[in-house]
PDB file of C-alpha atoms and ligand atoms in Angstrom:
ATOM      1  CA  MET A   1    -108.936  -1.726 -28.513  1.00 75.00           C
ATOM      2  CA  THR A   2    -106.683   1.126 -27.413  1.00 87.00           C
ATOM      3  CA  PHE A   3    -104.826   0.751 -24.127  1.00 96.00           C
ATOM      4  CA  THR A   4    -103.133   3.367 -21.978  1.00 97.00           C
ATOM      5  CA  LYS A   5     -99.849   2.302 -20.444  1.00 98.00           C
ATOM      6  CA  THR A   6     -99.438   2.212 -16.682  1.00 98.00           C
ATOM      7  CA  PRO A   7     -98.199   5.661 -15.564  1.00 97.00           C
ATOM      8  CA  GLY A   8     -94.401   5.772 -15.458  1.00 97.00           C
ATOM      9  CA  TRP A   9     -94.072   2.724 -17.721  1.00 98.00           C
ATOM     10  CA  LEU A  10     -90.591   2.332 -19.207  1.00 98.00           C
ATOM     11  CA  ASP A  11     -90.561   1.159 -22.833  1.00 98.00           C
ATOM     12  CA  TRP A  12     -88.008  -1.389 -24.019  1.00 98.00           C
ATOM     13  CA  TYR A  13     -84.644  -0.072 -25.213  1.00 98.00           C
ATOM     14  CA  ALA A  14     -84.980   0.721 -28.889  1.00 95.00           C
ATOM     15  CA  ASP A  15     -81.410   0.570 -30.119  1.00 95.00           C
ATOM     16  CA  PRO A  16     -79.477  -2.112 -28.189  1.00 98.00           C
ATOM     17  CA  SER A  17     -75.741  -2.381 -28.687  1.00 98.00           C
ATOM     18  CA  LYS A  18     -74.142  -5.370 -30.354  1.00 98.00           C
ATOM     19  CA  PRO A  19     -72.889  -7.610 -27.511  1.00 98.00           C
ATOM     20  CA  ARG A  20     -69.134  -8.069 -27.200  1.00 98.00           C
ATOM     21  CA  PHE A  21     -69.791 -11.582 -25.900  1.00 98.00           C
ATOM     22  CA  VAL A  22     -70.529 -13.908 -28.823  1.00 98.00           C
ATOM     23  CA  VAL A  23     -73.045 -16.475 -27.599  1.00 98.00           C
ATOM     24  CA  PRO A  24     -72.404 -20.107 -28.618  1.00 98.00           C
ATOM     25  CA  ALA A  25     -74.076 -21.410 -31.768  1.00 98.00           C
ATOM     26  CA  GLY A  26     -77.655 -22.469 -31.099  1.00 98.00           C
ATOM     27  CA  ALA A  27     -78.062 -20.286 -27.988  1.00 99.00           C
ATOM     28  CA  VAL A  28     -81.554 -19.943 -26.519  1.00 99.00           C
ATOM     29  CA  ASP A  29     -82.974 -16.811 -24.887  1.00 99.00           C
ATOM     30  CA  ALA A  30     -85.026 -18.825 -22.393  1.00 99.00           C
ATOM     31  CA  HIS A  31     -87.039 -16.032 -20.780  1.00 98.00           C
ATOM     32  CA  CYS A  32     -88.752 -13.316 -22.795  1.00 98.00           C
ATOM     33  CA  HIS A  33     -92.278 -12.114 -23.471  1.00 98.00           C
ATOM     34  CA  VAL A  34     -94.523 -10.675 -26.144  1.00 98.00           C
ATOM     35  CA  PHE A  35     -97.045  -7.959 -25.283  1.00 98.00           C
ATOM     36  CA  GLY A  36    -100.011  -7.681 -27.603  1.00 97.00           C
ATOM     37  CA  PRO A  37    -100.023  -5.658 -29.752  1.00 97.00           C
ATOM     38  CA  GLY A  38    -103.038  -4.654 -27.693  1.00 97.00           C
ATOM     39  CA  ASP A  39    -105.266  -3.859 -30.660  1.00 97.00           C
ATOM     40  CA  GLU A  40    -104.766  -7.413 -31.959  1.00 97.00           C
ATOM     41  CA  PHE A  41    -104.381  -9.343 -28.704  1.00 98.00           C
ATOM     42  CA  PRO A  42    -106.081  -7.315 -25.946  1.00 98.00           C
ATOM     43  CA  TYR A  43    -104.573  -7.220 -22.475  1.00 98.00           C
ATOM     44  CA  ALA A  44    -106.506  -9.192 -19.858  1.00 98.00           C
ATOM     45  CA  PRO A  45    -109.158  -7.416 -17.771  1.00 97.00           C
ATOM     46  CA  GLU A  46    -107.638  -8.827 -14.563  1.00 96.00           C
ATOM     47  CA  ARG A  47    -104.112  -7.491 -15.338  1.00 98.00           C
ATOM     48  CA  LYS A  48    -102.163  -5.491 -12.747  1.00 97.00           C
ATOM     49  CA  TYR A  49    -100.270  -3.407 -15.317  1.00 98.00           C
ATOM     50  CA  THR A  50    -100.704  -2.237 -18.899  1.00 98.00           C
ATOM     51  CA  PRO A  51     -97.442  -2.429 -20.835  1.00 98.00           C
ATOM     52  CA  CYS A  52     -96.241  -0.916 -24.077  1.00 98.00           C
ATOM     53  CA  ASP A  53     -96.697  -3.237 -27.046  1.00 98.00           C
ATOM     54  CA  ALA A  54     -93.837  -5.621 -27.809  1.00 98.00           C
ATOM     55  CA  SER A  55     -94.579  -7.718 -30.864  1.00 98.00           C
ATOM     56  CA  LYS A  56     -93.271 -11.043 -32.090  1.00 98.00           C
ATOM     57  CA  ALA A  57     -91.508  -9.337 -35.005  1.00 98.00           C
ATOM     58  CA  GLN A  58     -89.690  -7.029 -32.585  1.00 98.00           C
ATOM     59  CA  LEU A  59     -88.732 -10.004 -30.403  1.00 98.00           C
ATOM     60  CA  PHE A  60     -87.405 -11.987 -33.352  1.00 98.00           C
ATOM     61  CA  ALA A  61     -85.408  -8.968 -34.565  1.00 98.00           C
ATOM     62  CA  LEU A  62     -83.812  -8.682 -31.112  1.00 98.00           C
ATOM     63  CA  ARG A  63     -83.047 -12.426 -31.122  1.00 99.00           C
ATOM     64  CA  ASP A  64     -81.151 -12.045 -34.396  1.00 98.00           C
ATOM     65  CA  HIS A  65     -79.402  -8.849 -33.321  1.00 98.00           C
ATOM     66  CA  LEU A  66     -78.101 -10.430 -30.098  1.00 98.00           C
ATOM     67  CA  GLY A  67     -76.992 -13.611 -31.896  1.00 98.00           C
ATOM     68  CA  PHE A  68     -79.484 -16.047 -30.366  1.00 99.00           C
ATOM     69  CA  ALA A  69     -80.990 -18.906 -32.361  1.00 98.00           C
ATOM     70  CA  ARG A  70     -84.196 -19.486 -30.390  1.00 99.00           C
ATOM     71  CA  ASN A  71     -86.567 -18.066 -27.793  1.00 99.00           C
ATOM     72  CA  VAL A  72     -88.632 -19.406 -24.947  1.00 99.00           C
ATOM     73  CA  ILE A  73     -91.578 -17.051 -24.650  1.00 99.00           C
ATOM     74  CA  VAL A  74     -93.204 -16.890 -21.231  1.00 98.00           C
ATOM     75  CA  GLN A  75     -96.809 -15.802 -20.815  1.00 98.00           C
ATOM     76  CA  ALA A  76     -96.828 -12.492 -18.937  1.00 97.00           C
ATOM     77  CA  THR A  77     -99.524 -11.729 -16.394  1.00 97.00           C
ATOM     78  CA  CYS A  78    -100.839  -8.771 -18.415  1.00 98.00           C
ATOM     79  CA  HIS A  79    -102.359 -11.386 -20.765  1.00 98.00           C
ATOM     80  CA  GLY A  80    -103.828 -13.469 -17.920  1.00 97.00           C
ATOM     81  CA  ALA A  81    -104.716 -16.965 -19.140  1.00 98.00           C
ATOM     82  CA  ASP A  82    -105.408 -15.742 -22.681  1.00 98.00           C
ATOM     83  CA  ASN A  83    -102.485 -17.306 -24.517  1.00 98.00           C
ATOM     84  CA  ARG A  84    -103.355 -16.039 -28.021  1.00 98.00           C
ATOM     85  CA  ALA A  85    -100.457 -13.594 -28.380  1.00 98.00           C
ATOM     86  CA  LEU A  86     -98.046 -16.261 -27.153  1.00 98.00           C
ATOM     87  CA  VAL A  87     -99.424 -18.905 -29.523  1.00 98.00           C
ATOM     88  CA  ASP A  88     -99.355 -16.478 -32.441  1.00 98.00           C
ATOM     89  CA  ALA A  89     -95.666 -15.778 -31.776  1.00 98.00           C
ATOM     90  CA  LEU A  90     -94.864 -19.476 -31.479  1.00 98.00           C
ATOM     91  CA  VAL A  91     -96.586 -20.493 -34.695  1.00 98.00           C
ATOM     92  CA  HIS A  92     -94.863 -17.681 -36.617  1.00 98.00           C
ATOM     93  CA  SER A  93     -91.405 -18.526 -35.257  1.00 98.00           C
ATOM     94  CA  GLU A  94     -90.595 -21.227 -37.811  1.00 98.00           C
ATOM     95  CA  GLY A  95     -89.974 -23.650 -34.975  1.00 98.00           C
ATOM     96  CA  ARG A  96     -87.522 -21.310 -33.289  1.00 98.00           C
ATOM     97  CA  ALA A  97     -89.662 -20.524 -30.257  1.00 99.00           C
ATOM     98  CA  ARG A  98     -91.283 -22.612 -27.576  1.00 98.00           C
ATOM     99  CA  GLY A  99     -93.595 -21.324 -24.876  1.00 98.00           C
ATOM    100  CA  VAL A 100     -94.712 -21.341 -21.270  1.00 99.00           C
ATOM    101  CA  ALA A 101     -98.437 -20.653 -20.881  1.00 98.00           C
ATOM    102  CA  THR A 102    -100.834 -19.718 -18.114  1.00 98.00           C
ATOM    103  CA  VAL A 103    -103.895 -21.921 -17.782  1.00 98.00           C
ATOM    104  CA  ARG A 104    -106.809 -22.199 -15.400  1.00 97.00           C
ATOM    105  CA  ARG A 105    -108.449 -25.325 -14.028  1.00 97.00           C
ATOM    106  CA  SER A 106    -111.205 -24.897 -16.656  1.00 97.00           C
ATOM    107  CA  VAL A 107    -108.786 -25.513 -19.562  1.00 98.00           C
ATOM    108  CA  SER A 108    -109.937 -28.480 -21.681  1.00 98.00           C
ATOM    109  CA  ASP A 109    -107.742 -31.365 -22.796  1.00 97.00           C
ATOM    110  CA  ALA A 110    -108.276 -30.227 -26.396  1.00 98.00           C
ATOM    111  CA  GLU A 111    -107.001 -26.735 -25.501  1.00 98.00           C
ATOM    112  CA  LEU A 112    -103.933 -28.229 -23.855  1.00 98.00           C
ATOM    113  CA  GLN A 113    -103.324 -30.321 -26.976  1.00 98.00           C
ATOM    114  CA  GLY A 114    -103.649 -27.178 -29.093  1.00 98.00           C
ATOM    115  CA  LEU A 115    -101.094 -25.363 -26.943  1.00 98.00           C
ATOM    116  CA  HIS A 116     -98.749 -28.341 -27.215  1.00 98.00           C
ATOM    117  CA  ALA A 117     -99.071 -28.374 -31.002  1.00 98.00           C
ATOM    118  CA  ALA A 118     -98.166 -24.658 -31.054  1.00 98.00           C
ATOM    119  CA  GLY A 119     -95.006 -25.314 -29.029  1.00 98.00           C
ATOM    120  CA  VAL A 120     -95.994 -24.787 -25.394  1.00 98.00           C
ATOM    121  CA  ARG A 121     -93.972 -26.975 -23.038  1.00 98.00           C
ATOM    122  CA  GLY A 122     -94.755 -25.557 -19.609  1.00 98.00           C
ATOM    123  CA  VAL A 123     -97.112 -23.573 -17.410  1.00 98.00           C
ATOM    124  CA  ARG A 124     -96.222 -20.708 -15.122  1.00 98.00           C
ATOM    125  CA  PHE A 125     -97.441 -20.381 -11.542  1.00 98.00           C
ATOM    126  CA  ASN A 126     -96.948 -16.842 -10.280  1.00 96.00           C
ATOM    127  CA  PHE A 127     -96.839 -16.015  -6.567  1.00 96.00           C
ATOM    128  CA  VAL A 128     -95.679 -12.401  -6.798  1.00 95.00           C
ATOM    129  CA  ARG A 129     -98.469 -10.495  -5.112  1.00 91.00           C
ATOM    130  CA  ARG A 130     -98.146  -7.267  -7.101  1.00 94.00           C
ATOM    131  CA  LEU A 131     -98.684  -9.303 -10.327  1.00 95.00           C
ATOM    132  CA  VAL A 132    -101.504 -11.735  -9.635  1.00 93.00           C
ATOM    133  CA  ASP A 133    -104.392 -12.609  -7.376  1.00 91.00           C
ATOM    134  CA  PHE A 134    -104.018 -15.777  -5.353  1.00 86.00           C
ATOM    135  CA  THR A 135    -104.871 -19.072  -7.086  1.00 92.00           C
ATOM    136  CA  PRO A 136    -105.755 -21.927  -4.683  1.00 94.00           C
ATOM    137  CA  LYS A 137    -102.971 -24.502  -4.422  1.00 96.00           C
ATOM    138  CA  ASP A 138    -105.321 -27.424  -5.065  1.00 97.00           C
ATOM    139  CA  GLU A 139    -106.170 -25.844  -8.436  1.00 97.00           C
ATOM    140  CA  LEU A 140    -102.471 -25.476  -9.269  1.00 98.00           C
ATOM    141  CA  LEU A 141    -101.722 -29.066  -8.236  1.00 98.00           C
ATOM    142  CA  GLU A 142    -104.562 -30.303 -10.411  1.00 98.00           C
ATOM    143  CA  ILE A 143    -103.155 -28.351 -13.394  1.00 98.00           C
ATOM    144  CA  ALA A 144     -99.649 -29.655 -12.664  1.00 98.00           C
ATOM    145  CA  GLY A 145    -100.923 -33.237 -12.694  1.00 98.00           C
ATOM    146  CA  ARG A 146    -102.591 -32.726 -16.059  1.00 98.00           C
ATOM    147  CA  ILE A 147     -99.668 -31.012 -17.768  1.00 98.00           C
ATOM    148  CA  ALA A 148     -97.224 -33.597 -16.369  1.00 98.00           C
ATOM    149  CA  ARG A 149     -98.921 -36.133 -18.636  1.00 98.00           C
ATOM    150  CA  LEU A 150     -97.937 -33.988 -21.637  1.00 98.00           C
ATOM    151  CA  GLY A 151     -94.291 -33.991 -20.540  1.00 97.00           C
ATOM    152  CA  TRP A 152     -94.466 -30.283 -19.658  1.00 98.00           C
ATOM    153  CA  HIS A 153     -92.855 -28.567 -16.680  1.00 98.00           C
ATOM    154  CA  VAL A 154     -93.881 -25.854 -14.202  1.00 98.00           C
ATOM    155  CA  VAL A 155     -92.225 -22.436 -14.011  1.00 98.00           C
ATOM    156  CA  ILE A 156     -92.594 -20.753 -10.614  1.00 98.00           C
ATOM    157  CA  TYR A 157     -92.159 -17.069  -9.849  1.00 97.00           C
ATOM    158  CA  PHE A 158     -91.910 -15.975  -6.221  1.00 97.00           C
ATOM    159  CA  GLU A 159     -89.876 -13.730  -3.933  1.00 96.00           C
ATOM    160  CA  ALA A 160     -87.204 -15.071  -1.582  1.00 96.00           C
ATOM    161  CA  VAL A 161     -89.075 -14.215   1.627  1.00 96.00           C
ATOM    162  CA  ASP A 162     -91.964 -16.447   0.515  1.00 96.00           C
ATOM    163  CA  LEU A 163     -89.935 -19.625  -0.080  1.00 98.00           C
ATOM    164  CA  PRO A 164     -90.407 -21.073   3.447  1.00 98.00           C
ATOM    165  CA  GLU A 165     -94.187 -20.866   3.124  1.00 97.00           C
ATOM    166  CA  LEU A 166     -94.201 -22.275  -0.432  1.00 97.00           C
ATOM    167  CA  TRP A 167     -91.560 -25.000   0.100  1.00 98.00           C
ATOM    168  CA  ASP A 168     -93.991 -27.894   0.684  1.00 98.00           C
ATOM    169  CA  PHE A 169     -96.179 -26.940  -2.231  1.00 98.00           C
ATOM    170  CA  PHE A 170     -93.209 -26.680  -4.591  1.00 98.00           C
ATOM    171  CA  SER A 171     -91.903 -30.023  -3.298  1.00 98.00           C
ATOM    172  CA  ALA A 172     -95.213 -31.650  -4.224  1.00 98.00           C
ATOM    173  CA  LEU A 173     -95.033 -30.638  -7.899  1.00 98.00           C
ATOM    174  CA  PRO A 174     -94.703 -33.759 -10.066  1.00 98.00           C
ATOM    175  CA  THR A 175     -92.692 -32.226 -12.908  1.00 98.00           C
ATOM    176  CA  THR A 176     -89.426 -30.453 -13.575  1.00 98.00           C
ATOM    177  CA  VAL A 177     -89.761 -27.097 -11.808  1.00 98.00           C
ATOM    178  CA  VAL A 178     -88.027 -23.968 -13.125  1.00 98.00           C
ATOM    179  CA  VAL A 179     -87.570 -21.024 -10.745  1.00 98.00           C
ATOM    180  CA  ASP A 180     -87.673 -17.575 -12.310  1.00 98.00           C
ATOM    181  CA  HIS A 181     -84.802 -15.204 -11.514  1.00 98.00           C
ATOM    182  CA  MET A 182     -83.238 -17.325  -8.719  1.00 98.00           C
ATOM    183  CA  GLY A 183     -86.316 -16.828  -6.563  1.00 97.00           C
ATOM    184  CA  ARG A 184     -85.646 -13.089  -6.465  1.00 98.00           C
ATOM    185  CA  PRO A 185     -82.943 -12.923  -3.769  1.00 97.00           C
ATOM    186  CA  ASP A 186     -82.433  -9.729  -1.820  1.00 97.00           C
ATOM    187  CA  VAL A 187     -78.868  -9.086  -3.007  1.00 98.00           C
ATOM    188  CA  THR A 188     -78.196  -6.649  -0.172  1.00 97.00           C
ATOM    189  CA  LYS A 189     -78.232  -9.687   2.141  1.00 97.00           C
ATOM    190  CA  PRO A 190     -75.081 -11.828   2.381  1.00 97.00           C
ATOM    191  CA  LEU A 191     -74.456 -14.458  -0.257  1.00 97.00           C
ATOM    192  CA  ASP A 192     -73.863 -16.962   2.526  1.00 97.00           C
ATOM    193  CA  GLY A 193     -76.731 -15.723   4.684  1.00 97.00           C
ATOM    194  CA  PRO A 194     -79.761 -17.839   5.625  1.00 97.00           C
ATOM    195  CA  GLU A 195     -82.094 -16.570   2.885  1.00 97.00           C
ATOM    196  CA  PHE A 196     -79.990 -17.504  -0.137  1.00 98.00           C
ATOM    197  CA  ALA A 197     -78.758 -20.628   1.669  1.00 98.00           C
ATOM    198  CA  LEU A 198     -82.367 -21.765   1.814  1.00 98.00           C
ATOM    199  CA  PHE A 199     -82.731 -21.334  -1.935  1.00 98.00           C
ATOM    200  CA  LEU A 200     -79.530 -23.286  -2.591  1.00 98.00           C
ATOM    201  CA  ARG A 201     -80.742 -26.001  -0.226  1.00 98.00           C
ATOM    202  CA  PHE A 202     -84.049 -26.078  -2.098  1.00 98.00           C
ATOM    203  CA  MET A 203     -82.170 -26.788  -5.324  1.00 98.00           C
ATOM    204  CA  ARG A 204     -79.810 -29.270  -3.657  1.00 98.00           C
ATOM    205  CA  GLU A 205     -82.637 -31.277  -2.113  1.00 98.00           C
ATOM    206  CA  HIS A 206     -84.804 -31.302  -5.238  1.00 98.00           C
ATOM    207  CA  ALA A 207     -83.041 -32.684  -8.292  1.00 98.00           C
ATOM    208  CA  ASN A 208     -86.035 -31.680 -10.426  1.00 98.00           C
ATOM    209  CA  VAL A 209     -85.607 -27.957  -9.652  1.00 98.00           C
ATOM    210  CA  TRP A 210     -83.866 -25.670 -12.149  1.00 99.00           C
ATOM    211  CA  SER A 211     -83.235 -21.928 -11.968  1.00 99.00           C
ATOM    212  CA  LYS A 212     -83.116 -19.047 -14.382  1.00 98.00           C
ATOM    213  CA  VAL A 213     -80.106 -16.899 -13.541  1.00 98.00           C
ATOM    214  CA  SER A 214     -81.771 -13.987 -15.278  1.00 98.00           C
ATOM    215  CA  CYS A 215     -82.877 -10.454 -14.436  1.00 98.00           C
ATOM    216  CA  PRO A 216     -79.866  -8.815 -12.799  1.00 98.00           C
ATOM    217  CA  GLU A 217     -81.499  -5.526 -13.822  1.00 98.00           C
ATOM    218  CA  ARG A 218     -84.500  -6.413 -11.623  1.00 97.00           C
ATOM    219  CA  LEU A 219     -82.507  -7.702  -8.653  1.00 98.00           C
ATOM    220  CA  SER A 220     -79.691  -5.150  -8.544  1.00 98.00           C
ATOM    221  CA  LEU A 221     -79.825  -2.309  -6.048  1.00 97.00           C
ATOM    222  CA  SER A 222     -76.432  -0.760  -6.561  1.00 96.00           C
ATOM    223  CA  GLY A 223     -75.970  -1.357 -10.293  1.00 95.00           C
ATOM    224  CA  PRO A 224     -74.379   0.208 -12.219  1.00 98.00           C
ATOM    225  CA  PRO A 225     -77.060  -0.184 -14.913  1.00 98.00           C
ATOM    226  CA  ALA A 226     -76.335  -1.845 -18.257  1.00 98.00           C
ATOM    227  CA  LEU A 227     -76.237   1.447 -20.129  1.00 98.00           C
ATOM    228  CA  ASP A 228     -73.689   3.585 -21.946  1.00 98.00           C
ATOM    229  CA  GLY A 229     -71.261   0.749 -22.680  1.00 98.00           C
ATOM    230  CA  GLU A 230     -71.044  -0.389 -19.027  1.00 98.00           C
ATOM    231  CA  GLN A 231     -69.196  -3.732 -18.943  1.00 97.00           C
ATOM    232  CA  GLN A 232     -69.405  -4.278 -15.153  1.00 97.00           C
ATOM    233  CA  ALA A 233     -73.138  -3.839 -14.763  1.00 98.00           C
ATOM    234  CA  TYR A 234     -75.095  -5.128 -11.756  1.00 98.00           C
ATOM    235  CA  ARG A 235     -72.025  -6.106  -9.742  1.00 98.00           C
ATOM    236  CA  ASP A 236     -74.130  -6.912  -6.665  1.00 98.00           C
ATOM    237  CA  VAL A 237     -75.977  -9.721  -8.504  1.00 98.00           C
ATOM    238  CA  VAL A 238     -72.894 -11.418  -9.993  1.00 98.00           C
ATOM    239  CA  PRO A 239     -71.913 -13.535  -6.928  1.00 98.00           C
ATOM    240  CA  PHE A 240     -75.450 -14.888  -6.530  1.00 98.00           C
ATOM    241  CA  ALA A 241     -75.838 -15.915 -10.170  1.00 98.00           C
ATOM    242  CA  ARG A 242     -72.295 -17.271 -10.334  1.00 98.00           C
ATOM    243  CA  ARG A 243     -72.917 -19.470  -7.287  1.00 98.00           C
ATOM    244  CA  VAL A 244     -76.016 -21.024  -8.867  1.00 98.00           C
ATOM    245  CA  VAL A 245     -74.341 -21.555 -12.247  1.00 99.00           C
ATOM    246  CA  GLU A 246     -71.282 -23.189 -10.671  1.00 98.00           C
ATOM    247  CA  GLU A 247     -73.161 -25.434  -8.250  1.00 98.00           C
ATOM    248  CA  PHE A 248     -75.917 -26.505 -10.653  1.00 98.00           C
ATOM    249  CA  PRO A 249     -74.425 -26.212 -14.149  1.00 98.00           C
ATOM    250  CA  ASP A 250     -76.907 -28.663 -15.668  1.00 98.00           C
ATOM    251  CA  ARG A 251     -80.008 -27.001 -14.224  1.00 98.00           C
ATOM    252  CA  VAL A 252     -79.649 -23.341 -15.144  1.00 99.00           C
ATOM    253  CA  LEU A 253     -81.197 -21.235 -17.902  1.00 99.00           C
ATOM    254  CA  TRP A 254     -80.658 -17.657 -18.988  1.00 98.00           C
ATOM    255  CA  GLY A 255     -82.967 -15.144 -20.657  1.00 98.00           C
ATOM    256  CA  THR A 256     -83.095 -11.474 -21.506  1.00 98.00           C
ATOM    257  CA  ASP A 257     -86.548 -10.905 -19.950  1.00 98.00           C
ATOM    258  CA  TRP A 258     -87.224  -8.573 -22.877  1.00 98.00           C
ATOM    259  CA  PRO A 259     -89.310  -6.335 -22.923  1.00 98.00           C
ATOM    260  CA  HIS A 260     -88.591  -6.035 -19.185  1.00 98.00           C
ATOM    261  CA  PRO A 261     -92.024  -5.338 -17.664  1.00 98.00           C
ATOM    262  CA  ASN A 262     -92.382  -3.138 -14.595  1.00 98.00           C
ATOM    263  CA  LEU A 263     -88.856  -1.807 -14.343  1.00 98.00           C
ATOM    264  CA  LYS A 264     -88.779   1.452 -12.432  1.00 94.00           C
ATOM    265  CA  GLY A 265     -85.330   3.012 -12.445  1.00 94.00           C
ATOM    266  CA  HIS A 266     -83.985   2.365 -15.931  1.00 97.00           C
ATOM    267  CA  MET A 267     -84.411   0.203 -19.015  1.00 98.00           C
ATOM    268  CA  PRO A 268     -81.280  -1.832 -19.796  1.00 98.00           C
ATOM    269  CA  ASP A 269     -79.487  -2.046 -23.126  1.00 98.00           C
ATOM    270  CA  ASP A 270     -80.084  -5.723 -24.033  1.00 98.00           C
ATOM    271  CA  GLY A 271     -76.696  -5.968 -25.760  1.00 98.00           C
ATOM    272  CA  LEU A 272     -75.009  -5.132 -22.471  1.00 98.00           C
ATOM    273  CA  LEU A 273     -77.207  -7.664 -20.669  1.00 98.00           C
ATOM    274  CA  VAL A 274     -75.718 -10.338 -22.930  1.00 98.00           C
ATOM    275  CA  ASP A 275     -72.290  -9.115 -21.871  1.00 98.00           C
ATOM    276  CA  PHE A 276     -73.319  -9.987 -18.291  1.00 98.00           C
ATOM    277  CA  ILE A 277     -73.339 -13.730 -19.179  1.00 98.00           C
ATOM    278  CA  PRO A 278     -69.573 -14.440 -19.158  1.00 98.00           C
ATOM    279  CA  ARG A 279     -69.305 -12.821 -15.731  1.00 98.00           C
ATOM    280  CA  ILE A 280     -71.646 -15.439 -14.223  1.00 98.00           C
ATOM    281  CA  ALA A 281     -70.713 -18.405 -16.466  1.00 98.00           C
ATOM    282  CA  ARG A 282     -66.958 -18.122 -16.635  1.00 98.00           C
ATOM    283  CA  THR A 283     -65.953 -21.010 -18.903  1.00 98.00           C
ATOM    284  CA  ALA A 284     -66.977 -21.984 -22.407  1.00 98.00           C
ATOM    285  CA  GLU A 285     -68.399 -25.224 -21.014  1.00 98.00           C
ATOM    286  CA  LEU A 286     -70.601 -23.439 -18.460  1.00 99.00           C
ATOM    287  CA  GLN A 287     -71.745 -21.017 -21.156  1.00 99.00           C
ATOM    288  CA  ARG A 288     -72.668 -23.849 -23.519  1.00 98.00           C
ATOM    289  CA  LYS A 289     -74.658 -25.655 -20.816  1.00 99.00           C
ATOM    290  CA  LEU A 290     -76.452 -22.458 -19.755  1.00 99.00           C
ATOM    291  CA  LEU A 291     -77.308 -21.210 -23.225  1.00 99.00           C
ATOM    292  CA  VAL A 292     -77.581 -24.337 -25.385  1.00 99.00           C
ATOM    293  CA  ASP A 293     -77.545 -27.776 -23.732  1.00 98.00           C
ATOM    294  CA  ASN A 294     -79.922 -27.076 -20.832  1.00 98.00           C
ATOM    295  CA  PRO A 295     -82.632 -25.148 -22.690  1.00 99.00           C
ATOM    296  CA  MET A 296     -82.487 -27.598 -25.582  1.00 98.00           C
ATOM    297  CA  ARG A 297     -82.968 -30.549 -23.202  1.00 98.00           C
ATOM    298  CA  LEU A 298     -86.002 -28.892 -21.636  1.00 98.00           C
ATOM    299  CA  TYR A 299     -87.670 -27.309 -24.669  1.00 98.00           C
ATOM    300  CA  TRP A 300     -86.472 -29.237 -27.736  1.00 98.00           C
ATOM    301  CA  PRO A 301     -85.708 -32.707 -26.269  1.00 97.00           C
ATOM    302  CA  GLU A 302     -86.526 -34.357 -29.583  1.00 97.00           C
ATOM    303  CA  GLU A 303     -83.413 -32.701 -31.049  1.00 97.00           C
ATOM    304  CA  CYS A 304     -81.071 -33.797 -28.263  1.00 95.00           C
TER     305      CYS A 304
HETATM  306  O1  NQM B 401     -91.065 -10.663 -16.652  1.00 65.69           O
HETATM  307  C1  NQM B 401     -90.763 -11.121 -15.559  1.00 65.69           C
HETATM  308  O2  NQM B 401     -90.215 -12.213 -15.468  1.00 65.69           O
HETATM  309  C2  NQM B 401     -91.049 -10.388 -14.371  1.00 65.69           C
HETATM  310  C3  NQM B 401     -92.119  -9.608 -14.126  1.00 65.69           C
HETATM  311  C4  NQM B 401     -93.340  -9.606 -14.918  1.00 65.69           C
HETATM  312  C5  NQM B 401     -94.019 -10.896 -14.959  1.00 65.69           C
HETATM  313  O3  NQM B 401     -93.532 -11.898 -14.512  1.00 65.69           O
HETATM  314  C6  NQM B 401     -95.345 -10.996 -15.586  1.00 65.69           C
HETATM  315  O4  NQM B 401     -95.984  -9.992 -15.859  1.00 65.69           O
HETATM  316  O5  NQM B 401     -95.766 -12.134 -15.824  1.00 65.69           O
HETATM  317  C7  NQM B 401     -92.069  -8.689 -12.999  1.00 65.69           C
HETATM  318  O6  NQM B 401     -91.288  -8.946 -12.063  1.00 65.69           O
HETATM  319  O7  NQM B 401     -92.811  -7.705 -13.018  1.00 65.69           O
END
């Protein structure tokens, strides 16, 4: 099937620079996606955007170029609950990728077992309105109860303004809970203001909650973008990510977010995104926890 990209779609950056920052041995890119290819793995009818293709081979080439050892591939909403592209990438990764799937209440136990065998270790619940239609919370809680028995966790994606309304639901989740992109703070608001304070309190009061300190390119409003050799990119996001890394060093993950769906202003150079890491994790110990120890504990516990 041939698909036409959403108008204005920005394709991933074709020729990323080699990062100056050398990631520690065994580093995991813990948030990235594969898209299609659409003629092999069609995009879901209920999708809110149609991306450019981004194949497993292209993802694995980027992994090697940036110096990472492994990937955690997260099901993107353009594939709905059809996890075939994700599973195909996992089974062709030679054990170097694990996954986070999207499932519906109708998923069978045998299907869950099949996903587990392929390397899936979590499900994603998305609350970003431009990406998904609402799924009833009782359905999500039922799914969370079932996947908890497999030792999986729940990844949640929401925007900062929605945390108060979602707090009780998130608190009821029976698994480790991983927040995408720090709950999307508005970085024009003060670091010590009530909105980000609520997110930090959410992490403080829930020892099972982790956060990805990813996506400065999505959160930044004043940049400058990670392009043209820029070594001080996304300055406005640095204090927020640094705060989370330093307060919760054992519960943070980092990922490229390649191929960066739905960016509007620019497409970052992924090599320069890697150079963002030492600005938010300022010691070798913090870097090792963020890039190796934490993702390994969550996704490859049998090796820890
Ligand atoms: O890739 C991300 O993490 C962020 C996304 C896309 C997304 O989550 C999805 O399509 O599932 C976004 O903000 O548009």
